[in-house]
Amino acid sequence: MNVNCPTCQKSVEWSTTNEYRPFCSKKCQLIDLGEWATESHVISAPTNHSGAHIELDEEAIAAQFEQQSKPFFDES
Ligand SMILES: [Zn+2]
């Protein structure tokens, strides 16, 4: 079965092999847990077109930001 990642809404398979379920990735799990800031200290709100400065090693996250305009770090 598939569930939607609570953070990015991406469809992700719910399986025992996915240790981050119901999240699609560790990144999304950390975001949801509010540990993003401690995981990576260099964070600026990513934008789609300019000023993007994302200190992440996963292109998937950047792609997710582009797929949706939902601001994860609206408060920062
Ligand atoms: Zn996700």
PDB file of N, CA, C and O and ligand atoms in Angstrom:
ATOM      1  N   MET A   1       0.834  -1.195   0.000  1.00  0.00           N
ATOM      2  CA  MET A   1       0.000   0.000   0.000  1.00  0.00           C
ATOM      3  C   MET A   1       0.868   1.242   0.000  1.00  0.00           C
ATOM      4  O   MET A   1       2.020   1.200   0.416  1.00  0.00           O
ATOM      5  N   ASN A   2       0.285   2.290  -0.476  1.00  0.00           N
ATOM      6  CA  ASN A   2       1.022   3.535  -0.522  1.00  0.00           C
ATOM      7  C   ASN A   2       0.361   4.575   0.371  1.00  0.00           C
ATOM      8  O   ASN A   2      -0.856   4.609   0.518  1.00  0.00           O
ATOM      9  N   VAL A   3       1.165   5.415   0.931  1.00  0.00           N
ATOM     10  CA  VAL A   3       0.652   6.538   1.707  1.00  0.00           C
ATOM     11  C   VAL A   3       1.315   7.808   1.174  1.00  0.00           C
ATOM     12  O   VAL A   3       2.311   7.752   0.458  1.00  0.00           O
ATOM     13  N   ASN A   4       0.754   8.924   1.544  1.00  0.00           N
ATOM     14  CA  ASN A   4       1.361  10.174   1.137  1.00  0.00           C
ATOM     15  C   ASN A   4       2.272  10.676   2.244  1.00  0.00           C
ATOM     16  O   ASN A   4       1.880  10.752   3.402  1.00  0.00           O
ATOM     17  N   CYS A   5       3.451  11.038   1.869  1.00  0.00           N
ATOM     18  CA  CYS A   5       4.386  11.597   2.817  1.00  0.00           C
ATOM     19  C   CYS A   5       3.764  12.823   3.481  1.00  0.00           C
ATOM     20  O   CYS A   5       3.296  13.730   2.792  1.00  0.00           O
ATOM     21  N   PRO A   6       3.719  12.870   4.793  1.00  0.00           N
ATOM     22  CA  PRO A   6       3.099  14.001   5.496  1.00  0.00           C
ATOM     23  C   PRO A   6       3.791  15.328   5.202  1.00  0.00           C
ATOM     24  O   PRO A   6       3.187  16.389   5.332  1.00  0.00           O
ATOM     25  N   THR A   7       5.024  15.261   4.827  1.00  0.00           N
ATOM     26  CA  THR A   7       5.779  16.488   4.595  1.00  0.00           C
ATOM     27  C   THR A   7       5.632  16.987   3.165  1.00  0.00           C
ATOM     28  O   THR A   7       5.315  18.140   2.943  1.00  0.00           O
ATOM     29  N   CYS A   8       5.849  16.134   2.223  1.00  0.00           N
ATOM     30  CA  CYS A   8       5.859  16.588   0.829  1.00  0.00           C
ATOM     31  C   CYS A   8       4.709  16.016   0.012  1.00  0.00           C
ATOM     32  O   CYS A   8       4.570  16.333  -1.149  1.00  0.00           O
ATOM     33  N   GLN A   9       3.916  15.172   0.630  1.00  0.00           N
ATOM     34  CA  GLN A   9       2.734  14.620  -0.021  1.00  0.00           C
ATOM     35  C   GLN A   9       3.063  13.661  -1.151  1.00  0.00           C
ATOM     36  O   GLN A   9       2.199  13.275  -1.917  1.00  0.00           O
ATOM     37  N   LYS A  10       4.297  13.316  -1.244  1.00  0.00           N
ATOM     38  CA  LYS A  10       4.678  12.363  -2.276  1.00  0.00           C
ATOM     39  C   LYS A  10       4.210  10.962  -1.892  1.00  0.00           C
ATOM     40  O   LYS A  10       4.285  10.570  -0.731  1.00  0.00           O
ATOM     41  N   SER A  11       3.740  10.268  -2.868  1.00  0.00           N
ATOM     42  CA  SER A  11       3.292   8.911  -2.623  1.00  0.00           C
ATOM     43  C   SER A  11       4.486   8.026  -2.299  1.00  0.00           C
ATOM     44  O   SER A  11       5.478   8.016  -3.022  1.00  0.00           O
ATOM     45  N   VAL A  12       4.367   7.336  -1.200  1.00  0.00           N
ATOM     46  CA  VAL A  12       5.491   6.504  -0.771  1.00  0.00           C
ATOM     47  C   VAL A  12       4.949   5.166  -0.293  1.00  0.00           C
ATOM     48  O   VAL A  12       3.900   5.081   0.327  1.00  0.00           O
ATOM     49  N   GLU A  13       5.672   4.152  -0.617  1.00  0.00           N
ATOM     50  CA  GLU A  13       5.229   2.819  -0.245  1.00  0.00           C
ATOM     51  C   GLU A  13       5.387   2.602   1.252  1.00  0.00           C
ATOM     52  O   GLU A  13       6.426   2.879   1.832  1.00  0.00           O
ATOM     53  N   TRP A  14       4.326   2.123   1.842  1.00  0.00           N
ATOM     54  CA  TRP A  14       4.374   1.814   3.262  1.00  0.00           C
ATOM     55  C   TRP A  14       4.852   0.377   3.394  1.00  0.00           C
ATOM     56  O   TRP A  14       4.123  -0.567   3.123  1.00  0.00           O
ATOM     57  N   SER A  15       6.077   0.231   3.815  1.00  0.00           N
ATOM     58  CA  SER A  15       6.589  -1.121   3.983  1.00  0.00           C
ATOM     59  C   SER A  15       7.551  -1.144   5.158  1.00  0.00           C
ATOM     60  O   SER A  15       8.072  -0.108   5.587  1.00  0.00           O
ATOM     61  N   THR A  16       7.767  -2.305   5.651  1.00  0.00           N
ATOM     62  CA  THR A  16       8.635  -2.438   6.818  1.00  0.00           C
ATOM     63  C   THR A  16      10.085  -2.134   6.470  1.00  0.00           C
ATOM     64  O   THR A  16      10.905  -1.920   7.347  1.00  0.00           O
ATOM     65  N   THR A  17      10.371  -2.112   5.190  1.00  0.00           N
ATOM     66  CA  THR A  17      11.731  -1.792   4.778  1.00  0.00           C
ATOM     67  C   THR A  17      11.971  -0.301   4.717  1.00  0.00           C
ATOM     68  O   THR A  17      13.093   0.154   4.609  1.00  0.00           O
ATOM     69  N   ASN A  18      10.880   0.444   4.804  1.00  0.00           N
ATOM     70  CA  ASN A  18      11.024   1.898   4.804  1.00  0.00           C
ATOM     71  C   ASN A  18      11.032   2.394   6.236  1.00  0.00           C
ATOM     72  O   ASN A  18       9.992   2.570   6.856  1.00  0.00           O
ATOM     73  N   GLU A  19      12.203   2.617   6.748  1.00  0.00           N
ATOM     74  CA  GLU A  19      12.315   2.986   8.156  1.00  0.00           C
ATOM     75  C   GLU A  19      11.808   4.391   8.419  1.00  0.00           C
ATOM     76  O   GLU A  19      11.633   4.790   9.563  1.00  0.00           O
ATOM     77  N   TYR A  20      11.578   5.133   7.372  1.00  0.00           N
ATOM     78  CA  TYR A  20      11.137   6.512   7.542  1.00  0.00           C
ATOM     79  C   TYR A  20       9.633   6.656   7.365  1.00  0.00           C
ATOM     80  O   TYR A  20       9.111   7.763   7.388  1.00  0.00           O
ATOM     81  N   ARG A  21       8.953   5.552   7.153  1.00  0.00           N
ATOM     82  CA  ARG A  21       7.519   5.632   6.945  1.00  0.00           C
ATOM     83  C   ARG A  21       6.853   6.368   8.091  1.00  0.00           C
ATOM     84  O   ARG A  21       7.290   6.225   9.229  1.00  0.00           O
ATOM     85  N   PRO A  22       5.820   7.107   7.879  1.00  0.00           N
ATOM     86  CA  PRO A  22       5.175   7.287   6.567  1.00  0.00           C
ATOM     87  C   PRO A  22       5.855   8.330   5.695  1.00  0.00           C
ATOM     88  O   PRO A  22       5.291   8.739   4.691  1.00  0.00           O
ATOM     89  N   PHE A  23       7.035   8.739   6.064  1.00  0.00           N
ATOM     90  CA  PHE A  23       7.728   9.743   5.269  1.00  0.00           C
ATOM     91  C   PHE A  23       8.459   9.074   4.111  1.00  0.00           C
ATOM     92  O   PHE A  23       8.799   7.903   4.183  1.00  0.00           O
ATOM     93  N   CYS A  24       8.728   9.873   3.092  1.00  0.00           N
ATOM     94  CA  CYS A  24       9.372   9.309   1.912  1.00  0.00           C
ATOM     95  C   CYS A  24      10.877   9.233   2.107  1.00  0.00           C
ATOM     96  O   CYS A  24      11.557   8.503   1.404  1.00  0.00           O
ATOM     97  N   SER A  25      11.374   9.999   3.049  1.00  0.00           N
ATOM     98  CA  SER A  25      12.819  10.041   3.221  1.00  0.00           C
ATOM     99  C   SER A  25      13.154  10.548   4.608  1.00  0.00           C
ATOM    100  O   SER A  25      12.297  11.083   5.327  1.00  0.00           O
ATOM    101  N   LYS A  26      14.379  10.405   4.961  1.00  0.00           N
ATOM    102  CA  LYS A  26      14.831  10.912   6.250  1.00  0.00           C
ATOM    103  C   LYS A  26      14.666  12.423   6.333  1.00  0.00           C
ATOM    104  O   LYS A  26      14.344  12.981   7.381  1.00  0.00           O
ATOM    105  N   LYS A  27      14.894  13.075   5.204  1.00  0.00           N
ATOM    106  CA  LYS A  27      14.764  14.528   5.188  1.00  0.00           C
ATOM    107  C   LYS A  27      13.360  14.955   5.591  1.00  0.00           C
ATOM    108  O   LYS A  27      13.175  15.836   6.426  1.00  0.00           O
ATOM    109  N   CYS A  28      12.391  14.315   4.996  1.00  0.00           N
ATOM    110  CA  CYS A  28      11.014  14.678   5.299  1.00  0.00           C
ATOM    111  C   CYS A  28      10.671  14.345   6.748  1.00  0.00           C
ATOM    112  O   CYS A  28       9.942  15.068   7.412  1.00  0.00           O
ATOM    113  N   GLN A  29      11.218  13.274   7.219  1.00  0.00           N
ATOM    114  CA  GLN A  29      10.990  12.907   8.606  1.00  0.00           C
ATOM    115  C   GLN A  29      11.569  13.970   9.531  1.00  0.00           C
ATOM    116  O   GLN A  29      10.934  14.406  10.498  1.00  0.00           O
ATOM    117  N   LEU A  30      12.750  14.419   9.216  1.00  0.00           N
ATOM    118  CA  LEU A  30      13.396  15.426  10.043  1.00  0.00           C
ATOM    119  C   LEU A  30      12.633  16.740   9.996  1.00  0.00           C
ATOM    120  O   LEU A  30      12.484  17.432  11.004  1.00  0.00           O
ATOM    121  N   ILE A  31      12.161  17.062   8.829  1.00  0.00           N
ATOM    122  CA  ILE A  31      11.378  18.284   8.692  1.00  0.00           C
ATOM    123  C   ILE A  31      10.161  18.214   9.599  1.00  0.00           C
ATOM    124  O   ILE A  31       9.855  19.135  10.350  1.00  0.00           O
ATOM    125  N   ASP A  32       9.508  17.094   9.549  1.00  0.00           N
ATOM    126  CA  ASP A  32       8.296  16.949  10.337  1.00  0.00           C
ATOM    127  C   ASP A  32       8.592  16.971  11.826  1.00  0.00           C
ATOM    128  O   ASP A  32       7.840  17.494  12.631  1.00  0.00           O
ATOM    129  N   LEU A  33       9.701  16.442  12.192  1.00  0.00           N
ATOM    130  CA  LEU A  33      10.070  16.394  13.602  1.00  0.00           C
ATOM    131  C   LEU A  33      10.654  17.713  14.096  1.00  0.00           C
ATOM    132  O   LEU A  33      10.928  17.885  15.259  1.00  0.00           O
ATOM    133  N   GLY A  34      10.845  18.606  13.170  1.00  0.00           N
ATOM    134  CA  GLY A  34      11.381  19.900  13.559  1.00  0.00           C
ATOM    135  C   GLY A  34      12.860  19.854  13.841  1.00  0.00           C
ATOM    136  O   GLY A  34      13.402  20.726  14.504  1.00  0.00           O
ATOM    137  N   GLU A  35      13.505  18.849  13.342  1.00  0.00           N
ATOM    138  CA  GLU A  35      14.932  18.705  13.589  1.00  0.00           C
ATOM    139  C   GLU A  35      15.762  19.154  12.403  1.00  0.00           C
ATOM    140  O   GLU A  35      16.977  18.968  12.373  1.00  0.00           O
ATOM    141  N   TRP A  36      15.092  19.709  11.447  1.00  0.00           N
ATOM    142  CA  TRP A  36      15.780  20.132  10.233  1.00  0.00           C
ATOM    143  C   TRP A  36      16.913  21.095  10.571  1.00  0.00           C
ATOM    144  O   TRP A  36      18.017  20.990  10.066  1.00  0.00           O
ATOM    145  N   ALA A  37      16.626  22.023  11.432  1.00  0.00           N
ATOM    146  CA  ALA A  37      17.606  23.062  11.726  1.00  0.00           C
ATOM    147  C   ALA A  37      18.852  22.480  12.391  1.00  0.00           C
ATOM    148  O   ALA A  37      19.954  22.966  12.203  1.00  0.00           O
ATOM    149  N   THR A  38      18.660  21.450  13.165  1.00  0.00           N
ATOM    150  CA  THR A  38      19.799  20.860  13.838  1.00  0.00           C
ATOM    151  C   THR A  38      20.557  19.920  12.922  1.00  0.00           C
ATOM    152  O   THR A  38      21.739  19.694  13.099  1.00  0.00           O
ATOM    153  N   GLU A  39      19.834  19.397  11.954  1.00  0.00           N
ATOM    154  CA  GLU A  39      20.483  18.502  11.000  1.00  0.00           C
ATOM    155  C   GLU A  39      21.394  19.276  10.062  1.00  0.00           C
ATOM    156  O   GLU A  39      22.478  18.852   9.738  1.00  0.00           O
ATOM    157  N   SER A  40      20.925  20.423   9.660  1.00  0.00           N
ATOM    158  CA  SER A  40      21.707  21.234   8.738  1.00  0.00           C
ATOM    159  C   SER A  40      21.549  22.683   9.142  1.00  0.00           C
ATOM    160  O   SER A  40      20.474  23.244   9.097  1.00  0.00           O
ATOM    161  N   HIS A  41      22.640  23.286   9.529  1.00  0.00           N
ATOM    162  CA  HIS A  41      22.557  24.630  10.082  1.00  0.00           C
ATOM    163  C   HIS A  41      22.430  25.693   9.004  1.00  0.00           C
ATOM    164  O   HIS A  41      22.028  26.808   9.288  1.00  0.00           O
ATOM    165  N   VAL A  42      22.823  25.353   7.828  1.00  0.00           N
ATOM    166  CA  VAL A  42      22.764  26.328   6.755  1.00  0.00           C
ATOM    167  C   VAL A  42      21.480  26.127   5.972  1.00  0.00           C
ATOM    168  O   VAL A  42      21.389  25.309   5.080  1.00  0.00           O
ATOM    169  N   ILE A  43      20.498  26.861   6.370  1.00  0.00           N
ATOM    170  CA  ILE A  43      19.199  26.751   5.718  1.00  0.00           C
ATOM    171  C   ILE A  43      18.704  28.138   5.344  1.00  0.00           C
ATOM    172  O   ILE A  43      18.684  29.057   6.139  1.00  0.00           O
ATOM    173  N   SER A  44      18.344  28.262   4.131  1.00  0.00           N
ATOM    174  CA  SER A  44      17.603  29.445   3.739  1.00  0.00           C
ATOM    175  C   SER A  44      16.409  28.970   2.943  1.00  0.00           C
ATOM    176  O   SER A  44      16.478  27.964   2.260  1.00  0.00           O
ATOM    177  N   ALA A  45      15.348  29.667   3.076  1.00  0.00           N
ATOM    178  CA  ALA A  45      14.133  29.231   2.418  1.00  0.00           C
ATOM    179  C   ALA A  45      14.372  29.091   0.920  1.00  0.00           C
ATOM    180  O   ALA A  45      14.710  30.061   0.250  1.00  0.00           O
ATOM    181  N   PRO A  46      14.213  27.912   0.431  1.00  0.00           N
ATOM    182  CA  PRO A  46      14.463  27.697  -0.994  1.00  0.00           C
ATOM    183  C   PRO A  46      13.347  28.287  -1.853  1.00  0.00           C
ATOM    184  O   PRO A  46      12.183  28.272  -1.482  1.00  0.00           O
ATOM    185  N   THR A  47      13.762  28.794  -2.941  1.00  0.00           N
ATOM    186  CA  THR A  47      12.783  29.301  -3.891  1.00  0.00           C
ATOM    187  C   THR A  47      12.989  28.598  -5.221  1.00  0.00           C
ATOM    188  O   THR A  47      14.039  28.001  -5.453  1.00  0.00           O
ATOM    189  N   ASN A  48      12.028  28.710  -6.054  1.00  0.00           N
ATOM    190  CA  ASN A  48      12.095  27.977  -7.301  1.00  0.00           C
ATOM    191  C   ASN A  48      12.991  28.643  -8.332  1.00  0.00           C
ATOM    192  O   ASN A  48      13.531  28.002  -9.205  1.00  0.00           O
ATOM    193  N   HIS A  49      13.127  29.929  -8.216  1.00  0.00           N
ATOM    194  CA  HIS A  49      13.713  30.644  -9.343  1.00  0.00           C
ATOM    195  C   HIS A  49      15.004  31.373  -8.983  1.00  0.00           C
ATOM    196  O   HIS A  49      15.923  31.435  -9.778  1.00  0.00           O
ATOM    197  N   SER A  50      15.069  31.907  -7.800  1.00  0.00           N
ATOM    198  CA  SER A  50      16.259  32.681  -7.489  1.00  0.00           C
ATOM    199  C   SER A  50      16.586  32.556  -6.014  1.00  0.00           C
ATOM    200  O   SER A  50      15.722  32.290  -5.186  1.00  0.00           O
ATOM    201  N   GLY A  51      17.809  32.759  -5.710  1.00  0.00           N
ATOM    202  CA  GLY A  51      18.222  32.758  -4.326  1.00  0.00           C
ATOM    203  C   GLY A  51      18.223  31.388  -3.693  1.00  0.00           C
ATOM    204  O   GLY A  51      18.357  31.267  -2.484  1.00  0.00           O
ATOM    205  N   ALA A  52      18.057  30.379  -4.497  1.00  0.00           N
ATOM    206  CA  ALA A  52      18.045  29.039  -3.935  1.00  0.00           C
ATOM    207  C   ALA A  52      19.412  28.701  -3.370  1.00  0.00           C
ATOM    208  O   ALA A  52      20.412  28.768  -4.073  1.00  0.00           O
ATOM    209  N   HIS A  53      19.420  28.375  -2.125  1.00  0.00           N
ATOM    210  CA  HIS A  53      20.685  28.020  -1.485  1.00  0.00           C
ATOM    211  C   HIS A  53      20.386  26.865  -0.554  1.00  0.00           C
ATOM    212  O   HIS A  53      20.095  27.036   0.604  1.00  0.00           O
ATOM    213  N   ILE A  54      20.464  25.706  -1.092  1.00  0.00           N
ATOM    214  CA  ILE A  54      20.013  24.541  -0.354  1.00  0.00           C
ATOM    215  C   ILE A  54      21.201  23.647  -0.048  1.00  0.00           C
ATOM    216  O   ILE A  54      21.793  23.066  -0.937  1.00  0.00           O
ATOM    217  N   GLU A  55      21.534  23.593   1.184  1.00  0.00           N
ATOM    218  CA  GLU A  55      22.659  22.758   1.589  1.00  0.00           C
ATOM    219  C   GLU A  55      22.187  21.340   1.835  1.00  0.00           C
ATOM    220  O   GLU A  55      22.146  20.851   2.952  1.00  0.00           O
ATOM    221  N   LEU A  56      21.827  20.711   0.755  1.00  0.00           N
ATOM    222  CA  LEU A  56      21.343  19.352   0.873  1.00  0.00           C
ATOM    223  C   LEU A  56      22.061  18.472  -0.127  1.00  0.00           C
ATOM    224  O   LEU A  56      22.532  18.939  -1.154  1.00  0.00           O
ATOM    225  N   ASP A  57      22.106  17.238   0.198  1.00  0.00           N
ATOM    226  CA  ASP A  57      22.797  16.324  -0.696  1.00  0.00           C
ATOM    227  C   ASP A  57      21.818  15.506  -1.522  1.00  0.00           C
ATOM    228  O   ASP A  57      22.197  14.639  -2.268  1.00  0.00           O
ATOM    229  N   GLU A  58      20.563  15.796  -1.374  1.00  0.00           N
ATOM    230  CA  GLU A  58      19.575  14.999  -2.086  1.00  0.00           C
ATOM    231  C   GLU A  58      18.814  15.867  -3.071  1.00  0.00           C
ATOM    232  O   GLU A  58      18.080  16.777  -2.694  1.00  0.00           O
ATOM    233  N   GLU A  59      19.005  15.569  -4.307  1.00  0.00           N
ATOM    234  CA  GLU A  59      18.314  16.332  -5.337  1.00  0.00           C
ATOM    235  C   GLU A  59      16.812  16.165  -5.251  1.00  0.00           C
ATOM    236  O   GLU A  59      16.046  17.018  -5.677  1.00  0.00           O
ATOM    237  N   ALA A  60      16.415  15.081  -4.676  1.00  0.00           N
ATOM    238  CA  ALA A  60      14.987  14.816  -4.580  1.00  0.00           C
ATOM    239  C   ALA A  60      14.281  15.899  -3.777  1.00  0.00           C
ATOM    240  O   ALA A  60      13.160  16.288  -4.088  1.00  0.00           O
ATOM    241  N   ILE A  61      14.934  16.382  -2.772  1.00  0.00           N
ATOM    242  CA  ILE A  61      14.326  17.418  -1.959  1.00  0.00           C
ATOM    243  C   ILE A  61      14.116  18.678  -2.774  1.00  0.00           C
ATOM    244  O   ILE A  61      13.045  19.294  -2.745  1.00  0.00           O
ATOM    245  N   ALA A  62      15.111  19.046  -3.518  1.00  0.00           N
ATOM    246  CA  ALA A  62      14.983  20.222  -4.366  1.00  0.00           C
ATOM    247  C   ALA A  62      13.857  20.034  -5.367  1.00  0.00           C
ATOM    248  O   ALA A  62      13.078  20.948  -5.640  1.00  0.00           O
ATOM    249  N   ALA A  63      13.769  18.838  -5.877  1.00  0.00           N
ATOM    250  CA  ALA A  63      12.713  18.556  -6.842  1.00  0.00           C
ATOM    251  C   ALA A  63      11.344  18.684  -6.188  1.00  0.00           C
ATOM    252  O   ALA A  63      10.399  19.184  -6.781  1.00  0.00           O
ATOM    253  N   GLN A  64      11.274  18.277  -4.959  1.00  0.00           N
ATOM    254  CA  GLN A  64      10.006  18.378  -4.253  1.00  0.00           C
ATOM    255  C   GLN A  64       9.616  19.828  -4.052  1.00  0.00           C
ATOM    256  O   GLN A  64       8.456  20.205  -4.160  1.00  0.00           O
ATOM    257  N   PHE A  65      10.587  20.646  -3.773  1.00  0.00           N
ATOM    258  CA  PHE A  65      10.294  22.057  -3.595  1.00  0.00           C
ATOM    259  C   PHE A  65       9.768  22.664  -4.883  1.00  0.00           C
ATOM    260  O   PHE A  65       8.942  23.561  -4.871  1.00  0.00           O
ATOM    261  N   GLU A  66      10.275  22.159  -5.966  1.00  0.00           N
ATOM    262  CA  GLU A  66       9.834  22.693  -7.242  1.00  0.00           C
ATOM    263  C   GLU A  66       8.455  22.187  -7.618  1.00  0.00           C
ATOM    264  O   GLU A  66       7.713  22.852  -8.333  1.00  0.00           O
ATOM    265  N   GLN A  67       8.152  21.034  -7.139  1.00  0.00           N
ATOM    266  CA  GLN A  67       6.865  20.447  -7.486  1.00  0.00           C
ATOM    267  C   GLN A  67       5.720  21.101  -6.725  1.00  0.00           C
ATOM    268  O   GLN A  67       4.577  21.048  -7.123  1.00  0.00           O
ATOM    269  N   GLN A  68       6.038  21.703  -5.645  1.00  0.00           N
ATOM    270  CA  GLN A  68       4.989  22.334  -4.868  1.00  0.00           C
ATOM    271  C   GLN A  68       5.523  23.615  -4.253  1.00  0.00           C
ATOM    272  O   GLN A  68       6.691  23.749  -3.995  1.00  0.00           O
ATOM    273  N   SER A  69       4.641  24.520  -4.020  1.00  0.00           N
ATOM    274  CA  SER A  69       5.062  25.814  -3.504  1.00  0.00           C
ATOM    275  C   SER A  69       4.933  25.885  -1.996  1.00  0.00           C
ATOM    276  O   SER A  69       5.171  26.915  -1.389  1.00  0.00           O
ATOM    277  N   LYS A  70       4.554  24.787  -1.402  1.00  0.00           N
ATOM    278  CA  LYS A  70       4.376  24.765   0.038  1.00  0.00           C
ATOM    279  C   LYS A  70       5.682  25.131   0.744  1.00  0.00           C
ATOM    280  O   LYS A  70       6.674  24.441   0.608  1.00  0.00           O
ATOM    281  N   PRO A  71       5.700  26.198   1.490  1.00  0.00           N
ATOM    282  CA  PRO A  71       6.918  26.609   2.170  1.00  0.00           C
ATOM    283  C   PRO A  71       7.120  25.857   3.476  1.00  0.00           C
ATOM    284  O   PRO A  71       6.349  25.992   4.415  1.00  0.00           O
ATOM    285  N   PHE A  72       8.127  25.062   3.496  1.00  0.00           N
ATOM    286  CA  PHE A  72       8.386  24.282   4.698  1.00  0.00           C
ATOM    287  C   PHE A  72       8.952  25.157   5.821  1.00  0.00           C
ATOM    288  O   PHE A  72       8.733  24.909   7.003  1.00  0.00           O
ATOM    289  N   PHE A  73       9.663  26.173   5.410  1.00  0.00           N
ATOM    290  CA  PHE A  73      10.370  26.958   6.400  1.00  0.00           C
ATOM    291  C   PHE A  73       9.841  28.385   6.423  1.00  0.00           C
ATOM    292  O   PHE A  73      10.561  29.350   6.472  1.00  0.00           O
ATOM    293  N   ASP A  74       8.552  28.469   6.380  1.00  0.00           N
ATOM    294  CA  ASP A  74       7.914  29.769   6.254  1.00  0.00           C
ATOM    295  C   ASP A  74       8.218  30.655   7.443  1.00  0.00           C
ATOM    296  O   ASP A  74       8.280  31.860   7.350  1.00  0.00           O
ATOM    297  N   GLU A  75       8.422  30.027   8.571  1.00  0.00           N
ATOM    298  CA  GLU A  75       8.621  30.799   9.785  1.00  0.00           C
ATOM    299  C   GLU A  75      10.050  31.293   9.950  1.00  0.00           C
ATOM    300  O   GLU A  75      10.323  32.175  10.730  1.00  0.00           O
ATOM    301  N   SER A  76      10.943  30.684   9.216  1.00  0.00           N
ATOM    302  CA  SER A  76      12.347  31.075   9.330  1.00  0.00           C
ATOM    303  C   SER A  76      12.735  31.968   8.181  1.00  0.00           C
ATOM    304  O   SER A  76      12.856  33.123   8.283  1.00  0.00           O
TER     305      SER A  76
HETATM  306 ZN    ZN B   1       8.481  13.469   1.666  1.00  0.00          ZN
END
